[in-house]
Structure formats: C-alpha cells, structure tokens
C-alpha cells in the first residue's frame, strides 16, 4: 500500500541510488587496500542489487513481501563492513541500508535487520582500538551503531507518516465516492419525481376511472384506454431519457432555446397562456441547463396543479456571475408553511427545485405578492 504513493516510491528508489553512490565512493578505497575475495563479492552484490532496486518498484515490492531477501541484503552489507579496514567509507552503505530498512519494514522485522548492522559497525571499531579505557568503550558503543539505529528510526517515522497519509487519502476517496453516489441517488429521485413519477400518477388515476367508464359508455372507456396508452408511452420515453442522461450527460443546447421549448410545450398541453416578460440570450454551461430543465418543469407543473392560474409570465435573466429564471402566475398563491408541510407529507417537488439550484451554486425564493399569485425565482451560478 505504501508504494502506491508515487512520492514515497520515488524516495525509496533514491535511497537505493544514494547507497549506490556510497558504494561508488568506497570502491577505489577498498581496492587500494588489496581487498579479500569476500569484500569484492559483497561489493559486487551490493552494487548490482542497488542498481536493480533503484530502477524497479516491482523488485522493492518483492522485498517487502519476502523479508528473507532483505535479510540477505543486510547480511551482505554487514559482511562488507567486516571485510574492510576500519575507517572505510564503505560504512556509509550501512547507513543507507538502515534507512531503507526503516522505510520498508514494520518494527518487528526492522529490529531483526538492524541488530546485525549495528554489530557489524561495532566489531571493526573494537578491533581497531588500542586501549580498553571506559571512554573508548563508550565511544564504540555510542558512535556509529547509534547513528545506524537513529537513521533506521527516521526511516520508520517516514514509513508510519506515509502510511497514515495513504490511509487518510483512501478514506477521503471513499467518502467522496459515497457522497457522489448519494448525490446521484438524490438526482435520480428528483428526475423520477419530475418526469416518470407524474406520468405514472396520471396513469394510475386513468386506470382507476376505467371501470366506471366501461359501465357508463364504451366510447368513454375506449377514450380512457387511449389516454392510458399515450401516458404509458410518455412514461417510457421519460424513463429512456433518464437512462440516456446517465450515459451521456445533459444537453448542451442554448439555454434560451431550452426554456422556450419547455414553456411552449407546457403551455400547449395545459392551455394556460405564457408571456415572456424578459427572456434574453443567456449562455451558461450544460450543468446549469441540466438542473434548470426539471426545475422549470416542476415550477410550471405546480402552477397547473395548485395555482388555478389563468396566465403565467416567464423571465430568463443573466449577468457575469448568475443566471436567473423567474416564473410568475396570477393564481391563488402559496400559504405560509406550505412548503414544509408538502415536504413532510412526502411531496418533494418544491424541495427538489431548491436542491437542484444548490447543485449549481444558486438558490430558490418563493414569494406571494400582495396582489395575489406566486413568484418563484430560481438562480444558478455560472460555473
């Protein structure tokens, strides 16, 4: 999981590069002192492994999965230190190895890897001492071995920090995914309410009246059946439109074209005349148009169903930052508290209009002027 973070994997690979540089610096000195075959073999193995691991994240993953390979690498590093004279720059490779071990392995595995490295740095110093004073012993114990331990702990801190960061990023991504799914469910609920829900409600009412129509008049029954068939076709078409919208997104036509089409279709069907008080050529992103269409349809549906209006006025306004749609009617108005009671009763039309506006950085205001009627102002922010 740690190597999923690109910066961390890059840092680990550069630690192997630093060990390769240390080995390159130490190689001339090692050969100057006529090294033993063990030192040469260890030097070649460490150079090869450092070069390979600095180029491949896959190999680093294999080492993490199989700590035995890391133990072999640590053993080779320890043997190199034991096989060269005291004071060699080859000891720098041990520091790099300790840092890498701290960054890659948990505490239990790290403890098993660090002890051999500390011992390997301690032995040459003890063998190179000329005295046995307590001061010399303390210098040996608290010198390079402590540095190796400290570097390993630094690597462990880096590892823990990156692990927590990756875990936090994973949790944030999961939360964002859940939020996106919840938003999509809410959007589908609004779409179903604004289109298919209304059509199915009409079908239900017509179906309930069909038995009485059969009793009264066969001609009336035939007419009701035809209406049921047309309503079913409308519901099917609306369902298909929702499914298509899920695949391709909302239309990108000009907003003025969309508004005039929605209003004209509604006026022809409802028989309520519509006057355009101020419709301008307002350009806006498809995301705003996507939320405007069902919101405008719901506003007009409410006028037809509840307002008992005989005339409607529509405005489409816009400036550099916002887009506004206003629907006014001369009906009975909306009593105070009507919206909250409608939502409590399971009718989410008015609430859905507000939610759609919020999705595009806007809002909704509903007013009942003193002269009667209702004015709904739907606002969106240009995105």
mmCIF file of N, CA and C in Angstrom, residues 14 32 48 82 91 100 103 155 176-177 209 245 249 252 254 304 327 345 348 354 356 359 364 366 381:
data_model
loop_
_atom_site.group_PDB
_atom_site.id
_atom_site.type_symbol
_atom_site.label_atom_id
_atom_site.label_comp_id
_atom_site.label_asym_id
_atom_site.label_seq_id
_atom_site.Cartn_x
_atom_site.Cartn_y
_atom_site.Cartn_z
ATOM 1 N N UNK A 14 15.393 6.451 -4.585
ATOM 2 C CA UNK A 14 16.538 7.329 -4.453
ATOM 3 C C UNK A 14 17.415 6.978 -3.256
ATOM 4 N N UNK A 32 42.232 -0.237 -3.012
ATOM 5 C CA UNK A 32 43.552 0.278 -2.647
ATOM 6 C C UNK A 32 44.203 -0.582 -1.572
ATOM 7 N N UNK A 48 25.079 -4.410 -7.631
ATOM 8 C CA UNK A 48 24.035 -4.955 -8.511
ATOM 9 C C UNK A 48 22.644 -4.798 -7.937
ATOM 10 N N UNK A 82 32.695 -5.892 7.724
ATOM 11 C CA UNK A 82 33.616 -6.739 8.473
ATOM 12 C C UNK A 82 34.861 -7.094 7.660
ATOM 13 N N UNK A 91 31.324 2.180 5.242
ATOM 14 C CA UNK A 91 30.350 2.186 6.336
ATOM 15 C C UNK A 91 29.131 3.047 5.985
ATOM 16 N N UNK A 100 16.784 2.507 4.499
ATOM 17 C CA UNK A 100 15.864 1.769 3.626
ATOM 18 C C UNK A 100 15.059 0.758 4.427
ATOM 19 N N UNK A 103 12.275 2.376 6.316
ATOM 20 C CA UNK A 103 11.189 2.857 5.476
ATOM 21 C C UNK A 103 10.305 1.740 4.940
ATOM 22 N N UNK A 155 13.760 6.410 9.253
ATOM 23 C CA UNK A 155 13.048 5.723 8.175
ATOM 24 C C UNK A 155 11.704 5.182 8.626
ATOM 25 N N UNK A 176 -15.712 10.575 -0.647
ATOM 26 C CA UNK A 176 -16.137 11.297 -1.850
ATOM 27 C C UNK A 176 -16.968 10.407 -2.761
ATOM 28 N N UNK A 177 -16.573 9.133 -2.850
ATOM 29 C CA UNK A 177 -17.339 8.204 -3.676
ATOM 30 C C UNK A 177 -18.743 7.996 -3.112
ATOM 31 N N UNK A 209 -60.287 5.149 -13.155
ATOM 32 C CA UNK A 209 -61.550 5.602 -13.749
ATOM 33 C C UNK A 209 -62.048 4.688 -14.860
ATOM 34 N N UNK A 245 -29.531 10.021 -20.213
ATOM 35 C CA UNK A 245 -28.843 11.093 -19.490
ATOM 36 C C UNK A 245 -27.762 10.535 -18.582
ATOM 37 N N UNK A 249 -24.862 12.507 -20.172
ATOM 38 C CA UNK A 249 -24.943 13.838 -19.601
ATOM 39 C C UNK A 249 -26.045 14.648 -20.257
ATOM 40 N N UNK A 252 -26.515 20.185 -24.415
ATOM 41 C CA UNK A 252 -25.692 21.387 -24.419
ATOM 42 C C UNK A 252 -26.273 22.463 -25.339
ATOM 43 N N UNK A 254 -28.418 25.912 -26.334
ATOM 44 C CA UNK A 254 -28.516 27.214 -25.668
ATOM 45 C C UNK A 254 -29.676 27.234 -24.680
ATOM 46 N N UNK A 304 -49.859 24.614 -12.755
ATOM 47 C CA UNK A 304 -51.026 23.935 -13.334
ATOM 48 C C UNK A 304 -51.838 23.186 -12.286
ATOM 49 N N UNK A 327 -40.644 32.626 -12.655
ATOM 50 C CA UNK A 327 -41.968 32.184 -13.088
ATOM 51 C C UNK A 327 -42.998 32.873 -12.202
ATOM 52 N N UNK A 345 -45.196 15.774 4.031
ATOM 53 C CA UNK A 345 -46.187 14.844 3.512
ATOM 54 C C UNK A 345 -45.678 13.954 2.409
ATOM 55 N N UNK A 348 -41.960 16.124 -2.736
ATOM 56 C CA UNK A 348 -40.627 16.729 -2.740
ATOM 57 C C UNK A 348 -40.396 17.647 -3.939
ATOM 58 N N UNK A 354 -35.200 23.472 -5.020
ATOM 59 C CA UNK A 354 -34.137 24.096 -4.248
ATOM 60 C C UNK A 354 -32.850 23.302 -4.278
ATOM 61 N N UNK A 356 -31.783 21.332 -6.658
ATOM 62 C CA UNK A 356 -31.157 21.484 -7.972
ATOM 63 C C UNK A 356 -30.440 22.826 -8.081
ATOM 64 N N UNK A 359 -27.136 22.654 -6.292
ATOM 65 C CA UNK A 359 -26.116 21.894 -7.009
ATOM 66 C C UNK A 359 -25.304 22.767 -7.956
ATOM 67 N N UNK A 364 -33.341 29.271 -4.402
ATOM 68 C CA UNK A 364 -34.719 29.480 -4.823
ATOM 69 C C UNK A 364 -35.423 30.361 -3.801
ATOM 70 N N UNK A 366 -39.430 31.913 -3.009
ATOM 71 C CA UNK A 366 -40.844 31.819 -3.350
ATOM 72 C C UNK A 366 -41.566 32.952 -2.634
ATOM 73 N N UNK A 381 -25.354 29.790 -10.356
ATOM 74 C CA UNK A 381 -24.083 30.484 -10.536
ATOM 75 C C UNK A 381 -23.382 29.945 -11.779
#
